[in-house]
Short mmCIF file of N, CA, C and O in Angstrom, two decimals:
data_model
loop_
_atom_site.label_atom_id
_atom_site.label_comp_id
_atom_site.label_asym_id
_atom_site.label_seq_id
_atom_site.Cartn_x
_atom_site.Cartn_y
_atom_site.Cartn_z
N UNK A 1 7.32 10.58 -0.22
CA UNK A 1 7.28 9.29 -0.89
C UNK A 1 5.91 8.63 -0.75
O UNK A 1 5.42 8.03 -1.67
N UNK A 2 5.32 8.78 0.43
CA UNK A 2 4.07 8.08 0.72
C UNK A 2 2.94 8.49 -0.24
O UNK A 2 2.25 7.61 -0.76
N UNK A 3 2.71 9.78 -0.50
CA UNK A 3 1.64 10.11 -1.45
C UNK A 3 1.88 9.50 -2.84
O UNK A 3 0.93 9.04 -3.48
N UNK A 4 3.12 9.46 -3.28
CA UNK A 4 3.42 8.85 -4.58
C UNK A 4 3.15 7.35 -4.55
O UNK A 4 2.64 6.78 -5.52
N UNK A 5 3.48 6.69 -3.44
CA UNK A 5 3.24 5.26 -3.32
C UNK A 5 1.73 4.98 -3.30
O UNK A 5 1.27 4.02 -3.92
N UNK A 6 0.97 5.82 -2.59
CA UNK A 6 -0.49 5.65 -2.57
C UNK A 6 -1.07 5.77 -3.98
O UNK A 6 -1.91 4.97 -4.39
N UNK A 7 -0.63 6.77 -4.72
CA UNK A 7 -1.11 6.97 -6.10
C UNK A 7 -0.72 5.78 -6.98
O UNK A 7 -1.52 5.31 -7.80
N UNK A 8 0.49 5.30 -6.82
CA UNK A 8 0.96 4.18 -7.64
C UNK A 8 0.17 2.91 -7.36
O UNK A 8 -0.15 2.15 -8.27
N UNK A 9 -0.19 2.70 -6.10
CA UNK A 9 -0.97 1.51 -5.73
C UNK A 9 -2.33 1.52 -6.40
O UNK A 9 -2.79 0.50 -6.94
N UNK A 10 -2.99 2.67 -6.39
CA UNK A 10 -4.31 2.78 -7.02
C UNK A 10 -4.18 2.61 -8.53
O UNK A 10 -4.96 1.90 -9.16
N UNK A 11 -3.17 3.24 -9.12
CA UNK A 11 -2.98 3.17 -10.58
C UNK A 11 -2.64 1.75 -11.03
O UNK A 11 -3.17 1.27 -12.02
N UNK A 12 -1.77 1.07 -10.29
CA UNK A 12 -1.33 -0.26 -10.69
C UNK A 12 -2.33 -1.35 -10.32
O UNK A 12 -2.48 -2.34 -11.03
N UNK A 13 -2.98 -1.18 -9.19
CA UNK A 13 -3.93 -2.18 -8.74
C UNK A 13 -3.26 -3.43 -8.17
O UNK A 13 -3.91 -4.40 -7.85
N UNK A 14 -1.94 -3.37 -8.03
CA UNK A 14 -1.18 -4.49 -7.47
C UNK A 14 -0.08 -3.93 -6.59
O UNK A 14 0.11 -2.72 -6.49
N UNK A 15 0.68 -4.83 -5.98
CA UNK A 15 1.83 -4.41 -5.17
C UNK A 15 3.07 -4.26 -6.04
O UNK A 15 4.15 -3.94 -5.54
N UNK A 16 2.94 -4.48 -7.33
CA UNK A 16 4.07 -4.35 -8.25
C UNK A 16 4.19 -2.89 -8.69
O UNK A 16 3.79 -2.51 -9.79
N UNK A 17 4.70 -2.06 -7.78
CA UNK A 17 4.86 -0.64 -8.04
C UNK A 17 6.33 -0.27 -7.93
O UNK A 17 7.11 -0.97 -7.29
N UNK A 18 6.71 0.83 -8.57
CA UNK A 18 8.09 1.29 -8.52
C UNK A 18 8.39 1.93 -7.17
O UNK A 18 7.54 2.59 -6.58
N UNK A 19 9.64 1.76 -6.72
CA UNK A 19 10.09 2.43 -5.51
C UNK A 19 10.28 3.91 -5.81
O UNK A 19 10.53 4.30 -6.95
N UNK A 20 10.13 4.72 -4.78
CA UNK A 20 10.37 6.15 -4.92
C UNK A 20 11.83 6.41 -4.63
O UNK A 20 12.37 5.98 -3.61
N UNK A 21 12.49 7.10 -5.54
CA UNK A 21 13.90 7.41 -5.39
C UNK A 21 14.13 8.18 -4.09
O UNK A 21 13.42 9.12 -3.77
N UNK A 22 15.13 7.74 -3.33
CA UNK A 22 15.44 8.37 -2.07
C UNK A 22 14.65 7.81 -0.90
O UNK A 22 14.86 8.21 0.23
N UNK A 23 13.73 6.91 -1.18
CA UNK A 23 12.91 6.31 -0.12
C UNK A 23 12.82 4.80 -0.34
O UNK A 23 11.74 4.21 -0.31
N UNK A 24 13.96 4.19 -0.55
CA UNK A 24 14.01 2.76 -0.88
C UNK A 24 13.44 1.89 0.22
O UNK A 24 12.64 0.99 -0.04
N UNK A 25 13.83 2.14 1.48
CA UNK A 25 13.35 1.30 2.58
C UNK A 25 11.85 1.48 2.80
O UNK A 25 11.12 0.52 3.00
N UNK A 26 11.39 2.72 2.76
CA UNK A 26 9.96 2.99 2.92
C UNK A 26 9.18 2.35 1.78
O UNK A 26 8.12 1.75 2.00
N UNK A 27 9.69 2.46 0.56
CA UNK A 27 9.02 1.86 -0.60
C UNK A 27 8.90 0.35 -0.45
O UNK A 27 7.85 -0.24 -0.72
N UNK A 28 9.98 -0.29 -0.01
CA UNK A 28 9.97 -1.75 0.16
C UNK A 28 8.97 -2.15 1.25
O UNK A 28 8.21 -3.11 1.08
N UNK A 29 8.94 -1.42 2.36
CA UNK A 29 7.99 -1.71 3.42
C UNK A 29 6.56 -1.48 2.96
O UNK A 29 5.66 -2.25 3.28
N UNK A 30 6.36 -0.41 2.19
CA UNK A 30 5.03 -0.10 1.66
C UNK A 30 4.54 -1.25 0.78
O UNK A 30 3.41 -1.71 0.91
N UNK A 31 5.40 -1.71 -0.13
CA UNK A 31 5.02 -2.80 -1.04
C UNK A 31 4.69 -4.07 -0.26
O UNK A 31 3.75 -4.79 -0.60
N UNK A 32 5.45 -4.34 0.80
CA UNK A 32 5.22 -5.53 1.61
C UNK A 32 3.86 -5.45 2.32
O UNK A 32 3.07 -6.40 2.30
N UNK A 33 3.56 -4.30 2.91
CA UNK A 33 2.28 -4.12 3.59
C UNK A 33 1.13 -4.11 2.59
O UNK A 33 0.06 -4.67 2.86
N UNK A 34 1.34 -3.50 1.43
CA UNK A 34 0.32 -3.47 0.39
C UNK A 34 -0.01 -4.89 -0.07
O UNK A 34 -1.19 -5.25 -0.21
N UNK A 35 1.00 -5.71 -0.27
CA UNK A 35 0.76 -7.09 -0.69
C UNK A 35 -0.03 -7.84 0.38
O UNK A 35 -0.94 -8.62 0.08
N UNK A 36 0.30 -7.59 1.66
CA UNK A 36 -0.43 -8.21 2.76
C UNK A 36 -1.91 -7.82 2.72
O UNK A 36 -2.79 -8.66 2.90
N UNK A 37 -2.18 -6.53 2.48
CA UNK A 37 -3.57 -6.07 2.41
C UNK A 37 -4.29 -6.70 1.22
O UNK A 37 -5.45 -7.11 1.33
N UNK A 38 -3.61 -6.79 0.08
CA UNK A 38 -4.21 -7.42 -1.10
C UNK A 38 -4.52 -8.89 -0.83
O UNK A 38 -5.58 -9.39 -1.22
N UNK A 39 -3.60 -9.58 -0.16
CA UNK A 39 -3.82 -10.99 0.18
C UNK A 39 -5.04 -11.14 1.08
O UNK A 39 -5.87 -12.04 0.89
N UNK A 40 -5.18 -10.25 2.07
CA UNK A 40 -6.34 -10.29 2.96
C UNK A 40 -7.63 -10.02 2.20
O UNK A 40 -8.64 -10.67 2.42
N UNK A 41 -7.59 -9.04 1.30
CA UNK A 41 -8.78 -8.70 0.51
C UNK A 41 -9.19 -9.87 -0.36
O UNK A 41 -10.37 -10.19 -0.47
N UNK A 42 -8.22 -10.50 -0.99
CA UNK A 42 -8.52 -11.65 -1.85
C UNK A 42 -9.03 -12.83 -1.05
O UNK A 42 -9.94 -13.53 -1.49
N UNK A 43 -8.48 -13.06 0.12
CA UNK A 43 -8.92 -14.18 0.96
C UNK A 43 -10.36 -13.98 1.41
O UNK A 43 -11.15 -14.91 1.43
N UNK A 44 -10.72 -12.74 1.74
CA UNK A 44 -12.08 -12.49 2.21
C UNK A 44 -13.08 -12.42 1.06
O UNK A 44 -14.28 -12.49 1.28
N UNK A 45 -12.57 -12.32 -0.17
CA UNK A 45 -13.47 -12.29 -1.33
C UNK A 45 -13.92 -13.69 -1.74
O UNK A 45 -14.77 -13.84 -2.58
N UNK A 46 -13.31 -14.70 -1.15
CA UNK A 46 -13.70 -16.07 -1.48
C UNK A 46 -12.77 -16.67 -2.48
O UNK A 46 -11.78 -17.27 -2.14
N UNK A 47 -13.04 -16.49 -3.77
CA UNK A 47 -12.22 -17.11 -4.81
C UNK A 47 -10.92 -16.38 -5.01
O UNK A 47 -9.98 -16.94 -5.56
N UNK A 48 -10.87 -15.11 -4.65
CA UNK A 48 -9.65 -14.35 -4.80
C UNK A 48 -9.43 -13.81 -6.19
O UNK A 48 -8.38 -13.28 -6.49
N UNK A 49 -10.44 -13.92 -7.07
CA UNK A 49 -10.23 -13.40 -8.42
C UNK A 49 -11.19 -12.25 -8.69
O UNK A 49 -12.33 -12.28 -8.25
N UNK A 50 -10.71 -11.28 -9.40
CA UNK A 50 -11.55 -10.14 -9.77
C UNK A 50 -12.69 -10.55 -10.67
O UNK A 50 -13.73 -9.92 -10.68
N UNK A 51 -12.52 -11.62 -11.42
CA UNK A 51 -13.54 -12.08 -12.34
C UNK A 51 -14.79 -12.56 -11.60
O UNK A 51 -15.88 -12.49 -12.11
N UNK A 52 -14.62 -13.01 -10.38
CA UNK A 52 -15.76 -13.51 -9.61
C UNK A 52 -16.80 -12.42 -9.40
O UNK A 52 -17.99 -12.68 -9.45
N UNK A 53 -16.35 -11.20 -9.18
CA UNK A 53 -17.29 -10.10 -8.98
C UNK A 53 -18.07 -9.83 -10.26
O UNK A 53 -19.26 -9.55 -10.23
N UNK A 54 -17.39 -9.94 -11.40
CA UNK A 54 -18.07 -9.72 -12.67
C UNK A 54 -19.04 -10.86 -12.97
O UNK A 54 -20.13 -10.63 -13.47
N UNK A 55 -18.64 -12.09 -12.64
CA UNK A 55 -19.48 -13.24 -12.91
C UNK A 55 -20.77 -13.20 -12.09
O UNK A 55 -21.79 -13.70 -12.52
N UNK A 56 -20.73 -12.59 -10.91
CA UNK A 56 -21.92 -12.55 -10.07
C UNK A 56 -22.94 -11.56 -10.63
O UNK A 56 -24.08 -11.55 -10.19
N UNK A 57 -22.51 -10.70 -11.55
CA UNK A 57 -23.43 -9.82 -12.23
C UNK A 57 -23.81 -8.58 -11.46
O UNK A 57 -24.55 -7.75 -11.95
N UNK A 58 -23.32 -8.41 -10.23
CA UNK A 58 -23.70 -7.24 -9.45
C UNK A 58 -22.49 -6.45 -9.01
O UNK A 58 -21.37 -6.90 -9.14
N UNK A 59 -22.77 -5.27 -8.51
CA UNK A 59 -21.67 -4.46 -7.99
C UNK A 59 -21.25 -5.03 -6.65
O UNK A 59 -22.08 -5.38 -5.81
N UNK A 60 -19.97 -5.14 -6.47
CA UNK A 60 -19.44 -5.67 -5.23
C UNK A 60 -19.24 -4.52 -4.25
O UNK A 60 -18.76 -3.46 -4.63
N UNK A 61 -19.63 -4.73 -3.01
CA UNK A 61 -19.49 -3.69 -1.99
C UNK A 61 -18.01 -3.41 -1.75
O UNK A 61 -17.18 -4.33 -1.78
N UNK A 62 -17.71 -2.16 -1.53
CA UNK A 62 -16.32 -1.78 -1.22
C UNK A 62 -15.94 -2.32 0.14
O UNK A 62 -16.75 -2.36 1.06
N UNK A 63 -14.69 -2.77 0.26
CA UNK A 63 -14.20 -3.23 1.55
C UNK A 63 -12.85 -2.60 1.80
O UNK A 63 -12.07 -2.38 0.88
N UNK A 64 -12.60 -2.29 3.05
CA UNK A 64 -11.34 -1.68 3.45
C UNK A 64 -10.55 -2.69 4.26
O UNK A 64 -11.09 -3.32 5.18
N UNK A 65 -9.28 -2.86 3.90
CA UNK A 65 -8.42 -3.86 4.53
C UNK A 65 -7.09 -3.20 4.89
O UNK A 65 -6.54 -2.43 4.09
N UNK A 66 -6.59 -3.51 6.06
CA UNK A 66 -5.30 -2.99 6.50
C UNK A 66 -4.26 -4.09 6.44
O UNK A 66 -4.46 -5.18 6.97
N UNK A 67 -3.15 -3.79 5.79
CA UNK A 67 -2.06 -4.75 5.68
C UNK A 67 -1.27 -4.83 6.98
O UNK A 67 -1.38 -3.98 7.86
N UNK A 68 -0.46 -5.84 7.07
CA UNK A 68 0.43 -6.01 8.21
C UNK A 68 1.50 -4.93 8.18
O UNK A 68 1.99 -4.58 7.11
N UNK A 69 1.87 -4.42 9.34
CA UNK A 69 2.94 -3.41 9.41
C UNK A 69 4.26 -4.06 9.05
O UNK A 69 4.60 -5.13 9.55
N UNK A 70 4.99 -3.43 8.14
CA UNK A 70 6.30 -3.92 7.73
C UNK A 70 7.37 -3.07 8.41
O UNK A 70 7.34 -1.85 8.33
N UNK A 71 8.30 -3.72 9.08
CA UNK A 71 9.37 -3.01 9.76
C UNK A 71 10.49 -2.69 8.77
O UNK A 71 10.91 -3.54 8.01
N UNK A 72 10.93 -1.44 8.78
CA UNK A 72 12.04 -1.02 7.93
C UNK A 72 13.15 -0.46 8.81
O UNK A 72 12.97 -0.30 10.02
N UNK A 73 14.24 -0.14 8.20
CA UNK A 73 15.37 0.43 8.92
C UNK A 73 14.99 1.74 9.62
O UNK A 73 15.56 2.10 10.63
N UNK A 74 13.99 2.46 9.09
CA UNK A 74 13.61 3.76 9.62
C UNK A 74 12.32 3.75 10.41
O UNK A 74 11.89 4.78 10.90
N UNK A 75 11.66 2.61 10.51
CA UNK A 75 10.40 2.51 11.25
C UNK A 75 9.37 1.70 10.47
O UNK A 75 9.64 1.21 9.38
N UNK A 76 8.21 1.55 11.07
CA UNK A 76 7.16 0.72 10.48
C UNK A 76 6.44 1.45 9.36
O UNK A 76 6.29 2.66 9.38
N UNK A 77 6.00 0.66 8.37
CA UNK A 77 5.16 1.16 7.28
C UNK A 77 3.94 0.23 7.22
O UNK A 77 4.08 -0.99 7.22
N UNK A 78 2.76 0.83 7.20
CA UNK A 78 1.53 0.05 7.14
C UNK A 78 0.55 0.73 6.21
O UNK A 78 0.38 1.95 6.25
N UNK A 79 -0.11 -0.06 5.37
CA UNK A 79 -1.00 0.44 4.33
C UNK A 79 -2.42 -0.05 4.55
O UNK A 79 -2.63 -1.19 4.94
N UNK A 80 -3.39 0.82 4.26
CA UNK A 80 -4.81 0.45 4.27
C UNK A 80 -5.34 0.73 2.87
O UNK A 80 -5.11 1.80 2.31
N UNK A 81 -6.04 -0.25 2.30
CA UNK A 81 -6.61 -0.08 0.96
C UNK A 81 -8.11 -0.29 1.00
O UNK A 81 -8.63 -0.99 1.87
N UNK A 82 -8.79 0.33 0.06
CA UNK A 82 -10.20 0.08 -0.17
C UNK A 82 -10.29 -0.58 -1.54
O UNK A 82 -9.71 -0.09 -2.51
N UNK A 83 -10.99 -1.70 -1.60
CA UNK A 83 -11.13 -2.47 -2.82
C UNK A 83 -12.61 -2.54 -3.17
O UNK A 83 -13.45 -2.83 -2.32
N UNK A 84 -12.94 -2.25 -4.42
CA UNK A 84 -14.31 -2.36 -4.91
C UNK A 84 -14.26 -2.92 -6.32
O UNK A 84 -13.44 -2.49 -7.13
N UNK A 85 -15.08 -3.88 -6.59
CA UNK A 85 -15.12 -4.48 -7.92
C UNK A 85 -13.79 -5.11 -8.32
O UNK A 85 -13.44 -5.14 -9.48
N UNK A 86 -13.04 -5.59 -7.33
CA UNK A 86 -11.76 -6.24 -7.62
C UNK A 86 -10.62 -5.26 -7.89
O UNK A 86 -9.54 -5.67 -8.28
N UNK A 87 -10.86 -3.95 -7.68
CA UNK A 87 -9.82 -2.95 -7.95
C UNK A 87 -9.55 -2.11 -6.71
O UNK A 87 -10.46 -1.84 -5.93
N UNK A 88 -8.31 -1.67 -6.57
CA UNK A 88 -7.96 -0.76 -5.49
C UNK A 88 -8.52 0.61 -5.85
O UNK A 88 -8.17 1.17 -6.89
N UNK A 89 -9.40 1.14 -5.02
CA UNK A 89 -9.98 2.46 -5.27
C UNK A 89 -9.35 3.53 -4.39
O UNK A 89 -9.47 4.71 -4.68
N UNK A 90 -8.72 3.11 -3.30
CA UNK A 90 -8.07 4.06 -2.40
C UNK A 90 -6.94 3.35 -1.68
O UNK A 90 -7.06 2.18 -1.31
N UNK A 91 -5.84 4.06 -1.49
CA UNK A 91 -4.71 3.55 -0.71
C UNK A 91 -4.26 4.67 0.21
O UNK A 91 -4.15 5.82 -0.20
N UNK A 92 -4.04 4.32 1.47
CA UNK A 92 -3.56 5.30 2.43
C UNK A 92 -2.56 4.63 3.37
O UNK A 92 -2.61 3.43 3.57
N UNK A 93 -1.69 5.44 3.91
CA UNK A 93 -0.67 4.93 4.81
C UNK A 93 -1.11 5.15 6.24
O UNK A 93 -1.42 6.28 6.63
N UNK A 94 -1.16 4.07 7.01
CA UNK A 94 -1.55 4.13 8.41
C UNK A 94 -0.33 4.49 9.26
O UNK A 94 -0.44 5.26 10.19
N UNK A 95 0.82 3.91 8.91
CA UNK A 95 2.07 4.19 9.61
C UNK A 95 3.15 4.46 8.57
O UNK A 95 3.20 3.81 7.54
N UNK A 96 4.02 5.40 8.87
CA UNK A 96 5.18 5.70 8.03
C UNK A 96 6.31 6.15 8.94
O UNK A 96 6.06 6.72 10.00
N UNK A 97 7.55 5.89 8.53
CA UNK A 97 8.68 6.33 9.36
C UNK A 97 8.64 7.84 9.59
O UNK A 97 8.32 8.61 8.69
N UNK A 98 8.95 8.25 10.81
CA UNK A 98 8.98 9.67 11.16
C UNK A 98 10.18 9.94 12.06
O UNK A 98 10.62 9.07 12.79
N UNK A 99 10.64 11.16 12.00
CA UNK A 99 11.70 11.60 12.89
C UNK A 99 13.09 11.32 12.36
O UNK A 99 13.28 10.48 11.49
N UNK A 100 14.05 12.06 12.87
CA UNK A 100 15.46 11.83 12.56
C UNK A 100 15.77 11.84 11.08
O UNK A 100 15.32 12.70 10.33
N UNK A 101 16.52 10.85 10.67
CA UNK A 101 16.98 10.76 9.29
C UNK A 101 15.82 10.55 8.32
O UNK A 101 15.86 11.02 7.19
N UNK A 102 14.76 9.90 8.78
CA UNK A 102 13.60 9.69 7.91
C UNK A 102 12.99 11.00 7.46
O UNK A 102 12.62 11.15 6.30
N UNK A 103 12.87 11.96 8.38
CA UNK A 103 12.33 13.28 8.00
C UNK A 103 13.22 13.97 6.99
O UNK A 103 12.75 14.62 6.06
N UNK A 104 14.54 13.84 7.15
CA UNK A 104 15.48 14.47 6.23
C UNK A 104 15.37 13.82 4.85
O UNK A 104 15.34 14.51 3.82
N UNK A 105 15.26 12.51 4.80
CA UNK A 105 15.12 11.81 3.52
C UNK A 105 13.82 12.22 2.85
O UNK A 105 13.77 12.46 1.64
N UNK A 106 12.74 12.30 3.63
CA UNK A 106 11.45 12.73 3.07
C UNK A 106 11.56 14.14 2.50
O UNK A 106 11.09 14.41 1.39
N UNK A 107 12.18 15.04 3.24
CA UNK A 107 12.35 16.42 2.76
C UNK A 107 13.16 16.45 1.46
O UNK A 107 12.83 17.18 0.53
N UNK A 108 14.20 15.65 1.40
CA UNK A 108 15.03 15.60 0.18
C UNK A 108 14.24 15.03 -1.00
O UNK A 108 14.37 15.49 -2.13
N UNK A 109 13.41 14.01 -0.73
CA UNK A 109 12.64 13.38 -1.81
C UNK A 109 11.59 14.35 -2.36
O UNK A 109 11.33 14.36 -3.55
N UNK A 110 11.00 15.15 -1.48
CA UNK A 110 9.99 16.11 -1.92
C UNK A 110 10.66 17.18 -2.75
O UNK A 110 10.20 17.58 -3.79
#
């Protein structure tokens, strides 16, 4: 589920991504942590709008931000994103549920 969520985050550029079937709790935690990272990125950008980077006329340096870990029924989910020019250019999972039923659900989803 995690690789699909990472791809969806980059493609969408927001936390408004679809859940992965069979990984509902992980998807919800991922979206929560992703939104936290986006909020942090926007807060550190000053105005919080992508248009500000365009208005300044220059390329904005890429910044990497880690979202707050979201607790789920199966364990913590935490996302790190890289933002450049007001867009998500990379998304990766720092923490994801592991072990027990989570591994079985992941195997079934794959």
